[in-house]
């Protein structure tokens, strides 16, 4: 079945381009058949333009066969039926060009024309059988599985960033010395930056986590400022200001912990496994 003129795959389109070139080449055997000639001379002025046109098509045909092989590799890897049909067609074209390159083109070129037509039909049929399911679906499935693997990687990195931020927040609330608290605040702020890093794929609860990370940043900065004031008060006015400033530190510490605890629960989804299962199901439905 000839699928030229219909909306086909990229493989079909390249085959159609080769078939288009063959309509030029077919003029040689068609002319011999029409005029009932047993041979044509390629140097005959009457036929010079015909043979010139055929030779002009040769580089285009060679180029399209190269494209055809690339398309097959890209879509179906080692599809022996398709590869065999392409090789057969390529050899027929090669033989055809040898014949029309001779000074005297013999009547047997008509047989080559018939064989090439049959070879085109076979290639279209094989491609149609495959494209109804395996060709397109196998290629799409491979792409979807690769993408799903990347989604899983992004998801895991994001969940780890949230976990590290929560742990850093807990350590801030547990620290009892001002130097320890300051160190842990720095770690916490760095961790929120990891949560806020852009990701390549959307992740469940990502927006909510970003909002919590922003609030943590603000609360951590507020805690650090109150801690600095408390430390300064120990030297300047330890009896008058320090107790109240210490209370503010504890309140800010508690507030920060409350925000850290507000991260939504995150669960890993195995997107790659889902894509594989979907691929198997699609193939089974073919």
PDB file of C-alpha atoms in Angstrom:
ATOM      1  CA  UNK A   1       0.000   0.000   0.000  1.00  0.00           C
ATOM      2  CA  UNK A   2       1.407   3.390  -1.049  1.00  0.00           C
ATOM      3  CA  UNK A   3       1.054   5.970   1.738  1.00  0.00           C
ATOM      4  CA  UNK A   4       2.398   8.917  -0.279  1.00  0.00           C
ATOM      5  CA  UNK A   5       0.062  11.880  -0.276  1.00  0.00           C
ATOM      6  CA  UNK A   6      -1.288  10.914   3.166  1.00  0.00           C
ATOM      7  CA  UNK A   7      -0.160  12.138   6.551  1.00  0.00           C
ATOM      8  CA  UNK A   8       2.514   9.555   7.381  1.00  0.00           C
ATOM      9  CA  UNK A   9       5.557   9.143   9.581  1.00  0.00           C
ATOM     10  CA  UNK A  10       8.925  10.750   8.878  1.00  0.00           C
ATOM     11  CA  UNK A  11       9.999   7.371   7.536  1.00  0.00           C
ATOM     12  CA  UNK A  12       7.090   7.429   5.076  1.00  0.00           C
ATOM     13  CA  UNK A  13       8.017  10.934   3.973  1.00  0.00           C
ATOM     14  CA  UNK A  14      11.586   9.944   3.085  1.00  0.00           C
ATOM     15  CA  UNK A  15      10.334   6.872   1.196  1.00  0.00           C
ATOM     16  CA  UNK A  16       7.957   9.160  -0.706  1.00  0.00           C
ATOM     17  CA  UNK A  17      10.847  11.460  -1.644  1.00  0.00           C
ATOM     18  CA  UNK A  18      12.704   8.485  -3.140  1.00  0.00           C
ATOM     19  CA  UNK A  19       9.533   7.406  -4.930  1.00  0.00           C
ATOM     20  CA  UNK A  20       9.194  10.938  -6.323  1.00  0.00           C
ATOM     21  CA  UNK A  21      12.702  10.667  -7.774  1.00  0.00           C
ATOM     22  CA  UNK A  22      11.795   7.311  -9.267  1.00  0.00           C
ATOM     23  CA  UNK A  23       8.963   8.911 -11.266  1.00  0.00           C
ATOM     24  CA  UNK A  24      11.724  10.725 -13.191  1.00  0.00           C
ATOM     25  CA  UNK A  25      13.727   7.542 -13.695  1.00  0.00           C
ATOM     26  CA  UNK A  26      10.664   5.566 -14.765  1.00  0.00           C
ATOM     27  CA  UNK A  27      10.348   7.732 -17.853  1.00  0.00           C
ATOM     28  CA  UNK A  28      13.089   5.596 -19.467  1.00  0.00           C
ATOM     29  CA  UNK A  29      11.332   2.197 -19.241  1.00  0.00           C
ATOM     30  CA  UNK A  30       7.939   3.878 -19.752  1.00  0.00           C
ATOM     31  CA  UNK A  31       9.163   5.371 -23.027  1.00  0.00           C
ATOM     32  CA  UNK A  32      10.600   2.045 -24.182  1.00  0.00           C
ATOM     33  CA  UNK A  33       7.326   0.321 -23.364  1.00  0.00           C
ATOM     34  CA  UNK A  34       5.205   2.981 -25.039  1.00  0.00           C
ATOM     35  CA  UNK A  35       7.270   3.104 -28.238  1.00  0.00           C
ATOM     36  CA  UNK A  36       7.942  -0.646 -28.146  1.00  0.00           C
ATOM     37  CA  UNK A  37      11.696  -0.142 -28.298  1.00  0.00           C
ATOM     38  CA  UNK A  38      14.098  -2.890 -27.339  1.00  0.00           C
ATOM     39  CA  UNK A  39      16.846  -0.398 -26.492  1.00  0.00           C
ATOM     40  CA  UNK A  40      17.666   3.318 -26.267  1.00  0.00           C
ATOM     41  CA  UNK A  41      20.992   5.026 -26.857  1.00  0.00           C
ATOM     42  CA  UNK A  42      21.959   7.420 -24.091  1.00  0.00           C
ATOM     43  CA  UNK A  43      23.922   9.617 -26.515  1.00  0.00           C
ATOM     44  CA  UNK A  44      20.949   9.984 -28.852  1.00  0.00           C
ATOM     45  CA  UNK A  45      20.171  13.771 -28.967  1.00  0.00           C
ATOM     46  CA  UNK A  46      16.451  12.930 -28.905  1.00  0.00           C
ATOM     47  CA  UNK A  47      16.778  11.387 -25.445  1.00  0.00           C
ATOM     48  CA  UNK A  48      19.638  13.469 -24.007  1.00  0.00           C
ATOM     49  CA  UNK A  49      17.422  15.608 -21.727  1.00  0.00           C
ATOM     50  CA  UNK A  50      15.696  12.467 -20.411  1.00  0.00           C
ATOM     51  CA  UNK A  51      18.956  10.824 -19.361  1.00  0.00           C
ATOM     52  CA  UNK A  52      20.326  14.117 -18.019  1.00  0.00           C
ATOM     53  CA  UNK A  53      17.264  14.397 -15.766  1.00  0.00           C
ATOM     54  CA  UNK A  54      17.871  10.863 -14.499  1.00  0.00           C
ATOM     55  CA  UNK A  55      21.499  11.604 -13.645  1.00  0.00           C
ATOM     56  CA  UNK A  56      20.505  14.806 -11.826  1.00  0.00           C
ATOM     57  CA  UNK A  57      18.251  12.754  -9.526  1.00  0.00           C
ATOM     58  CA  UNK A  58      21.076  10.418  -8.522  1.00  0.00           C
ATOM     59  CA  UNK A  59      22.644  12.532  -5.694  1.00  0.00           C
ATOM     60  CA  UNK A  60      19.161  13.242  -4.284  1.00  0.00           C
ATOM     61  CA  UNK A  61      18.324   9.530  -4.212  1.00  0.00           C
ATOM     62  CA  UNK A  62      21.627   8.636  -2.518  1.00  0.00           C
ATOM     63  CA  UNK A  63      21.025  11.377   0.073  1.00  0.00           C
ATOM     64  CA  UNK A  64      17.476  10.171   0.752  1.00  0.00           C
ATOM     65  CA  UNK A  65      18.632   6.580   1.230  1.00  0.00           C
ATOM     66  CA  UNK A  66      21.075   7.872   3.867  1.00  0.00           C
ATOM     67  CA  UNK A  67      18.195   9.730   5.564  1.00  0.00           C
ATOM     68  CA  UNK A  68      16.050   6.608   5.369  1.00  0.00           C
ATOM     69  CA  UNK A  69      18.659   4.533   7.187  1.00  0.00           C
ATOM     70  CA  UNK A  70      19.001   7.201   9.882  1.00  0.00           C
ATOM     71  CA  UNK A  71      15.223   7.323  10.401  1.00  0.00           C
ATOM     72  CA  UNK A  72      15.091   3.536  10.795  1.00  0.00           C
ATOM     73  CA  UNK A  73      17.903   3.603  13.387  1.00  0.00           C
ATOM     74  CA  UNK A  74      16.216   6.442  15.261  1.00  0.00           C
ATOM     75  CA  UNK A  75      12.789   4.857  15.401  1.00  0.00           C
ATOM     76  CA  UNK A  76      13.160   1.104  15.429  1.00  0.00           C
ATOM     77  CA  UNK A  77      16.806   0.336  16.205  1.00  0.00           C
ATOM     78  CA  UNK A  78      17.334  -3.121  14.668  1.00  0.00           C
ATOM     79  CA  UNK A  79      14.150  -3.759  12.689  1.00  0.00           C
ATOM     80  CA  UNK A  80      15.418  -6.452  10.328  1.00  0.00           C
ATOM     81  CA  UNK A  81      12.393  -6.415   8.027  1.00  0.00           C
ATOM     82  CA  UNK A  82      12.624  -2.686   7.360  1.00  0.00           C
ATOM     83  CA  UNK A  83      16.406  -2.759   6.956  1.00  0.00           C
ATOM     84  CA  UNK A  84      16.216  -5.681   4.541  1.00  0.00           C
ATOM     85  CA  UNK A  85      13.536  -3.962   2.429  1.00  0.00           C
ATOM     86  CA  UNK A  86      15.582  -0.746   2.276  1.00  0.00           C
ATOM     87  CA  UNK A  87      18.727  -2.645   1.249  1.00  0.00           C
ATOM     88  CA  UNK A  88      16.793  -4.473  -1.464  1.00  0.00           C
ATOM     89  CA  UNK A  89      15.392  -1.203  -2.821  1.00  0.00           C
ATOM     90  CA  UNK A  90      18.795   0.480  -2.690  1.00  0.00           C
ATOM     91  CA  UNK A  91      20.394  -2.387  -4.644  1.00  0.00           C
ATOM     92  CA  UNK A  92      17.663  -2.210  -7.276  1.00  0.00           C
ATOM     93  CA  UNK A  93      18.247   1.523  -7.697  1.00  0.00           C
ATOM     94  CA  UNK A  94      21.978   0.897  -7.957  1.00  0.00           C
ATOM     95  CA  UNK A  95      21.393  -1.709 -10.681  1.00  0.00           C
ATOM     96  CA  UNK A  96      18.970   0.613 -12.465  1.00  0.00           C
ATOM     97  CA  UNK A  97      21.567   3.389 -12.579  1.00  0.00           C
ATOM     98  CA  UNK A  98      24.183   1.008 -13.951  1.00  0.00           C
ATOM     99  CA  UNK A  99      21.799   0.088 -16.780  1.00  0.00           C
ATOM    100  CA  UNK A 100      20.829   3.645 -17.740  1.00  0.00           C
ATOM    101  CA  UNK A 101      24.479   4.674 -17.523  1.00  0.00           C
ATOM    102  CA  UNK A 102      25.428   2.340 -20.380  1.00  0.00           C
ATOM    103  CA  UNK A 103      25.583   3.624 -23.937  1.00  0.00           C
ATOM    104  CA  UNK A 104      22.799   1.225 -24.889  1.00  0.00           C
ATOM    105  CA  UNK A 105      19.929   0.840 -22.436  1.00  0.00           C
ATOM    106  CA  UNK A 106      18.387  -2.590 -22.902  1.00  0.00           C
ATOM    107  CA  UNK A 107      14.785  -3.720 -22.670  1.00  0.00           C
ATOM    108  CA  UNK A 108      15.475  -5.511 -19.369  1.00  0.00           C
ATOM    109  CA  UNK A 109      15.292  -2.109 -17.653  1.00  0.00           C
ATOM    110  CA  UNK A 110      11.513  -2.677 -17.686  1.00  0.00           C
ATOM    111  CA  UNK A 111      11.994  -5.608 -15.330  1.00  0.00           C
ATOM    112  CA  UNK A 112      13.959  -3.370 -12.955  1.00  0.00           C
ATOM    113  CA  UNK A 113      11.098  -0.888 -12.999  1.00  0.00           C
ATOM    114  CA  UNK A 114       8.633  -3.626 -11.995  1.00  0.00           C
ATOM    115  CA  UNK A 115      10.931  -4.907  -9.242  1.00  0.00           C
ATOM    116  CA  UNK A 116      11.440  -1.400  -7.848  1.00  0.00           C
ATOM    117  CA  UNK A 117       7.674  -0.781  -7.825  1.00  0.00           C
ATOM    118  CA  UNK A 118       7.170  -4.053  -5.941  1.00  0.00           C
ATOM    119  CA  UNK A 119       9.967  -3.178  -3.529  1.00  0.00           C
ATOM    120  CA  UNK A 120       8.346   0.202  -2.790  1.00  0.00           C
ATOM    121  CA  UNK A 121       5.042  -1.522  -2.113  1.00  0.00           C
ATOM    122  CA  UNK A 122       6.682  -4.010   0.241  1.00  0.00           C
ATOM    123  CA  UNK A 123       8.488  -1.242   2.150  1.00  0.00           C
ATOM    124  CA  UNK A 124       5.303   0.796   2.549  1.00  0.00           C
ATOM    125  CA  UNK A 125       3.422  -2.290   3.783  1.00  0.00           C
ATOM    126  CA  UNK A 126       6.112  -3.174   6.341  1.00  0.00           C
ATOM    127  CA  UNK A 127       6.225   0.401   7.575  1.00  0.00           C
ATOM    128  CA  UNK A 128       2.442   0.614   7.785  1.00  0.00           C
ATOM    129  CA  UNK A 129       2.255  -2.625   9.803  1.00  0.00           C
ATOM    130  CA  UNK A 130       4.887  -1.304  12.184  1.00  0.00           C
ATOM    131  CA  UNK A 131       3.626   2.256  12.402  1.00  0.00           C
ATOM    132  CA  UNK A 132       0.186   1.095  13.499  1.00  0.00           C
ATOM    133  CA  UNK A 133       1.859   0.305  16.770  1.00  0.00           C
ATOM    134  CA  UNK A 134       5.509  -0.574  17.418  1.00  0.00           C
ATOM    135  CA  UNK A 135       7.335   2.055  15.340  1.00  0.00           C
ATOM    136  CA  UNK A 136       5.648   5.108  16.795  1.00  0.00           C
ATOM    137  CA  UNK A 137       4.841   3.729  20.220  1.00  0.00           C
ATOM    138  CA  UNK A 138       8.276   2.214  20.807  1.00  0.00           C
ATOM    139  CA  UNK A 139       9.964   5.524  19.988  1.00  0.00           C
ATOM    140  CA  UNK A 140       7.512   7.580  22.065  1.00  0.00           C
ATOM    141  CA  UNK A 141       7.745   5.134  24.966  1.00  0.00           C
ATOM    142  CA  UNK A 142      11.524   5.369  24.998  1.00  0.00           C
ATOM    143  CA  UNK A 143      11.325   9.162  25.138  1.00  0.00           C
ATOM    144  CA  UNK A 144       8.665   9.113  27.882  1.00  0.00           C
ATOM    145  CA  UNK A 145      10.686   6.655  29.996  1.00  0.00           C
ATOM    146  CA  UNK A 146      13.789   8.855  29.715  1.00  0.00           C
ATOM    147  CA  UNK A 147      11.786  11.950  30.699  1.00  0.00           C
ATOM    148  CA  UNK A 148      10.199  10.072  33.611  1.00  0.00           C
ATOM    149  CA  UNK A 149      13.679   9.124  34.848  1.00  0.00           C
ATOM    150  CA  UNK A 150      14.653  12.808  34.823  1.00  0.00           C
ATOM    151  CA  UNK A 151      11.461  13.707  36.714  1.00  0.00           C
ATOM    152  CA  UNK A 152      12.353  11.097  39.363  1.00  0.00           C
ATOM    153  CA  UNK A 153      15.850  12.563  39.665  1.00  0.00           C
ATOM    154  CA  UNK A 154      14.500  16.128  40.090  1.00  0.00           C
ATOM    155  CA  UNK A 155      11.911  14.887  42.586  1.00  0.00           C
ATOM    156  CA  UNK A 156      14.531  13.089  44.678  1.00  0.00           C
ATOM    157  CA  UNK A 157      16.836  16.141  44.729  1.00  0.00           C
ATOM    158  CA  UNK A 158      13.938  18.369  45.790  1.00  0.00           C
ATOM    159  CA  UNK A 159      12.739  16.037  48.559  1.00  0.00           C
ATOM    160  CA  UNK A 160      16.313  15.757  49.863  1.00  0.00           C
ATOM    161  CA  UNK A 161      16.610  19.571  49.885  1.00  0.00           C
ATOM    162  CA  UNK A 162      13.396  19.878  51.928  1.00  0.00           C
ATOM    163  CA  UNK A 163      14.549  17.141  54.329  1.00  0.00           C
ATOM    164  CA  UNK A 164      17.918  18.878  54.847  1.00  0.00           C
ATOM    165  CA  UNK A 165      16.140  22.193  55.491  1.00  0.00           C
ATOM    166  CA  UNK A 166      13.846  20.612  58.080  1.00  0.00           C
ATOM    167  CA  UNK A 167      16.816  18.993  59.794  1.00  0.00           C
ATOM    168  CA  UNK A 168      18.748  22.287  59.798  1.00  0.00           C
ATOM    169  CA  UNK A 169      15.700  24.036  61.293  1.00  0.00           C
ATOM    170  CA  UNK A 170      15.461  21.456  64.060  1.00  0.00           C
ATOM    171  CA  UNK A 171      19.139  21.929  64.865  1.00  0.00           C
ATOM    172  CA  UNK A 172      18.605  25.702  65.175  1.00  0.00           C
ATOM    173  CA  UNK A 173      15.844  25.097  67.723  1.00  0.00           C
ATOM    174  CA  UNK A 174      17.989  22.591  69.637  1.00  0.00           C
ATOM    175  CA  UNK A 175      21.155  24.724  69.776  1.00  0.00           C
ATOM    176  CA  UNK A 176      21.786  26.265  73.208  1.00  0.00           C
ATOM    177  CA  UNK A 177      24.869  28.374  72.581  1.00  0.00           C
ATOM    178  CA  UNK A 178      24.755  31.581  70.543  1.00  0.00           C
ATOM    179  CA  UNK A 179      27.737  30.609  68.361  1.00  0.00           C
ATOM    180  CA  UNK A 180      26.071  27.265  67.616  1.00  0.00           C
ATOM    181  CA  UNK A 181      22.784  28.985  66.798  1.00  0.00           C
ATOM    182  CA  UNK A 182      24.499  31.376  64.385  1.00  0.00           C
ATOM    183  CA  UNK A 183      26.238  28.503  62.602  1.00  0.00           C
ATOM    184  CA  UNK A 184      23.004  26.558  62.319  1.00  0.00           C
ATOM    185  CA  UNK A 185      21.137  29.623  61.014  1.00  0.00           C
ATOM    186  CA  UNK A 186      23.715  29.956  58.219  1.00  0.00           C
ATOM    187  CA  UNK A 187      23.260  26.269  57.366  1.00  0.00           C
ATOM    188  CA  UNK A 188      19.486  26.698  57.412  1.00  0.00           C
ATOM    189  CA  UNK A 189      19.513  29.706  55.074  1.00  0.00           C
ATOM    190  CA  UNK A 190      21.807  27.812  52.685  1.00  0.00           C
ATOM    191  CA  UNK A 191      19.405  24.849  52.767  1.00  0.00           C
ATOM    192  CA  UNK A 192      16.394  27.015  51.905  1.00  0.00           C
ATOM    193  CA  UNK A 193      18.327  28.181  48.835  1.00  0.00           C
ATOM    194  CA  UNK A 194      18.512  24.535  47.689  1.00  0.00           C
ATOM    195  CA  UNK A 195      14.734  24.229  48.068  1.00  0.00           C
ATOM    196  CA  UNK A 196      14.267  27.408  46.020  1.00  0.00           C
ATOM    197  CA  UNK A 197      16.586  26.274  43.211  1.00  0.00           C
ATOM    198  CA  UNK A 198      14.744  26.034  39.859  1.00  0.00           C
ATOM    199  CA  UNK A 199      13.855  22.506  38.728  1.00  0.00           C
ATOM    200  CA  UNK A 200      13.348  21.211  35.203  1.00  0.00           C
ATOM    201  CA  UNK A 201      10.036  19.466  35.887  1.00  0.00           C
ATOM    202  CA  UNK A 202       6.979  20.265  38.037  1.00  0.00           C
ATOM    203  CA  UNK A 203       6.966  18.473  41.394  1.00  0.00           C
ATOM    204  CA  UNK A 204       4.019  17.862  43.725  1.00  0.00           C
ATOM    205  CA  UNK A 205       3.797  20.420  46.580  1.00  0.00           C
ATOM    206  CA  UNK A 206       6.692  22.422  45.089  1.00  0.00           C
ATOM    207  CA  UNK A 207       4.873  25.783  45.276  1.00  0.00           C
ATOM    208  CA  UNK A 208       3.859  25.189  48.900  1.00  0.00           C
ATOM    209  CA  UNK A 209       7.442  24.246  49.812  1.00  0.00           C
ATOM    210  CA  UNK A 210       8.774  27.390  48.133  1.00  0.00           C
ATOM    211  CA  UNK A 211       6.423  29.502  50.249  1.00  0.00           C
ATOM    212  CA  UNK A 212       7.566  27.780  53.453  1.00  0.00           C
ATOM    213  CA  UNK A 213      11.223  28.234  52.445  1.00  0.00           C
ATOM    214  CA  UNK A 214      10.660  31.989  51.949  1.00  0.00           C
ATOM    215  CA  UNK A 215       9.043  32.256  55.396  1.00  0.00           C
ATOM    216  CA  UNK A 216      11.926  30.284  56.945  1.00  0.00           C
ATOM    217  CA  UNK A 217      14.416  32.674  55.367  1.00  0.00           C
ATOM    218  CA  UNK A 218      12.603  35.680  56.823  1.00  0.00           C
ATOM    219  CA  UNK A 219      12.224  34.040  60.256  1.00  0.00           C
ATOM    220  CA  UNK A 220      15.879  32.925  60.306  1.00  0.00           C
ATOM    221  CA  UNK A 221      17.018  36.464  59.483  1.00  0.00           C
ATOM    222  CA  UNK A 222      14.769  37.816  62.246  1.00  0.00           C
ATOM    223  CA  UNK A 223      16.207  35.295  64.724  1.00  0.00           C
ATOM    224  CA  UNK A 224      19.766  36.176  63.753  1.00  0.00           C
ATOM    225  CA  UNK A 225      19.079  39.894  64.241  1.00  0.00           C
ATOM    226  CA  UNK A 226      17.488  39.333  67.653  1.00  0.00           C
ATOM    227  CA  UNK A 227      20.420  37.128  68.620  1.00  0.00           C
ATOM    228  CA  UNK A 228      22.897  39.849  67.624  1.00  0.00           C
ATOM    229  CA  UNK A 229      21.033  42.391  69.767  1.00  0.00           C
ATOM    230  CA  UNK A 230      21.010  39.980  72.696  1.00  0.00           C
ATOM    231  CA  UNK A 231      24.764  39.365  72.384  1.00  0.00           C
ATOM    232  CA  UNK A 232      25.397  43.115  72.262  1.00  0.00           C
ATOM    233  CA  UNK A 233      23.215  43.675  75.335  1.00  0.00           C
ATOM    234  CA  UNK A 234      25.348  41.280  77.356  1.00  0.00           C
ATOM    235  CA  UNK A 235      28.176  43.795  77.105  1.00  0.00           C
ATOM    236  CA  UNK A 236      26.185  47.021  77.130  1.00  0.00           C
ATOM    237  CA  UNK A 237      23.282  46.452  79.557  1.00  0.00           C
ATOM    238  CA  UNK A 238      23.180  42.845  80.790  1.00  0.00           C
ATOM    239  CA  UNK A 239      20.701  43.513  83.571  1.00  0.00           C
ATOM    240  CA  UNK A 240      18.315  45.966  81.900  1.00  0.00           C
ATOM    241  CA  UNK A 241      17.996  44.794  78.277  1.00  0.00           C
ATOM    242  CA  UNK A 242      19.415  41.279  78.116  1.00  0.00           C
ATOM    243  CA  UNK A 243      16.492  39.391  79.753  1.00  0.00           C
ATOM    244  CA  UNK A 244      13.867  40.903  77.433  1.00  0.00           C
ATOM    245  CA  UNK A 245      16.061  40.438  74.361  1.00  0.00           C
ATOM    246  CA  UNK A 246      16.655  36.823  75.362  1.00  0.00           C
ATOM    247  CA  UNK A 247      12.887  36.287  75.508  1.00  0.00           C
ATOM    248  CA  UNK A 248      12.645  37.652  71.947  1.00  0.00           C
ATOM    249  CA  UNK A 249      15.355  35.231  70.834  1.00  0.00           C
ATOM    250  CA  UNK A 250      13.413  32.310  72.323  1.00  0.00           C
ATOM    251  CA  UNK A 251      10.147  33.512  70.742  1.00  0.00           C
ATOM    252  CA  UNK A 252      11.802  33.898  67.343  1.00  0.00           C
ATOM    253  CA  UNK A 253      13.417  30.485  67.744  1.00  0.00           C
ATOM    254  CA  UNK A 254      10.035  28.945  68.534  1.00  0.00           C
ATOM    255  CA  UNK A 255       8.368  30.779  65.640  1.00  0.00           C
ATOM    256  CA  UNK A 256      11.059  29.541  63.256  1.00  0.00           C
ATOM    257  CA  UNK A 257      10.599  25.952  64.390  1.00  0.00           C
ATOM    258  CA  UNK A 258       6.839  26.284  63.849  1.00  0.00           C
ATOM    259  CA  UNK A 259       7.410  27.440  60.264  1.00  0.00           C
ATOM    260  CA  UNK A 260       9.933  24.660  59.600  1.00  0.00           C
ATOM    261  CA  UNK A 261       7.350  22.147  60.832  1.00  0.00           C
ATOM    262  CA  UNK A 262       4.792  23.477  58.341  1.00  0.00           C
ATOM    263  CA  UNK A 263       6.446  21.849  55.321  1.00  0.00           C
ATOM    264  CA  UNK A 264       3.856  19.618  53.610  1.00  0.00           C
ATOM    265  CA  UNK A 265       4.433  15.867  53.594  1.00  0.00           C
ATOM    266  CA  UNK A 266       6.276  14.788  50.437  1.00  0.00           C
ATOM    267  CA  UNK A 267       6.045  11.350  48.864  1.00  0.00           C
ATOM    268  CA  UNK A 268       8.187   9.862  46.149  1.00  0.00           C
ATOM    269  CA  UNK A 269       6.423   8.744  43.005  1.00  0.00           C
ATOM    270  CA  UNK A 270       8.138   6.283  40.707  1.00  0.00           C
ATOM    271  CA  UNK A 271       7.432   8.087  37.419  1.00  0.00           C
ATOM    272  CA  UNK A 272       9.837   5.871  35.485  1.00  0.00           C
ATOM    273  CA  UNK A 273       8.064   2.692  36.571  1.00  0.00           C
ATOM    274  CA  UNK A 274       4.703   4.252  35.674  1.00  0.00           C
ATOM    275  CA  UNK A 275       6.052   5.123  32.207  1.00  0.00           C
ATOM    276  CA  UNK A 276       7.354   1.571  31.719  1.00  0.00           C
ATOM    277  CA  UNK A 277       4.010   0.064  32.784  1.00  0.00           C
ATOM    278  CA  UNK A 278       2.151   2.421  30.442  1.00  0.00           C
ATOM    279  CA  UNK A 279       4.500   1.498  27.597  1.00  0.00           C
ATOM    280  CA  UNK A 280       3.902  -2.222  28.165  1.00  0.00           C
ATOM    281  CA  UNK A 281       0.142  -1.626  28.264  1.00  0.00           C
ATOM    282  CA  UNK A 282       0.221   0.378  25.017  1.00  0.00           C
ATOM    283  CA  UNK A 283       2.234  -2.333  23.278  1.00  0.00           C
ATOM    284  CA  UNK A 284      -0.175  -4.989  24.547  1.00  0.00           C
ATOM    285  CA  UNK A 285      -3.119  -3.042  23.093  1.00  0.00           C
ATOM    286  CA  UNK A 286      -1.614  -3.023  19.589  1.00  0.00           C
TER     287      UNK A 286
END
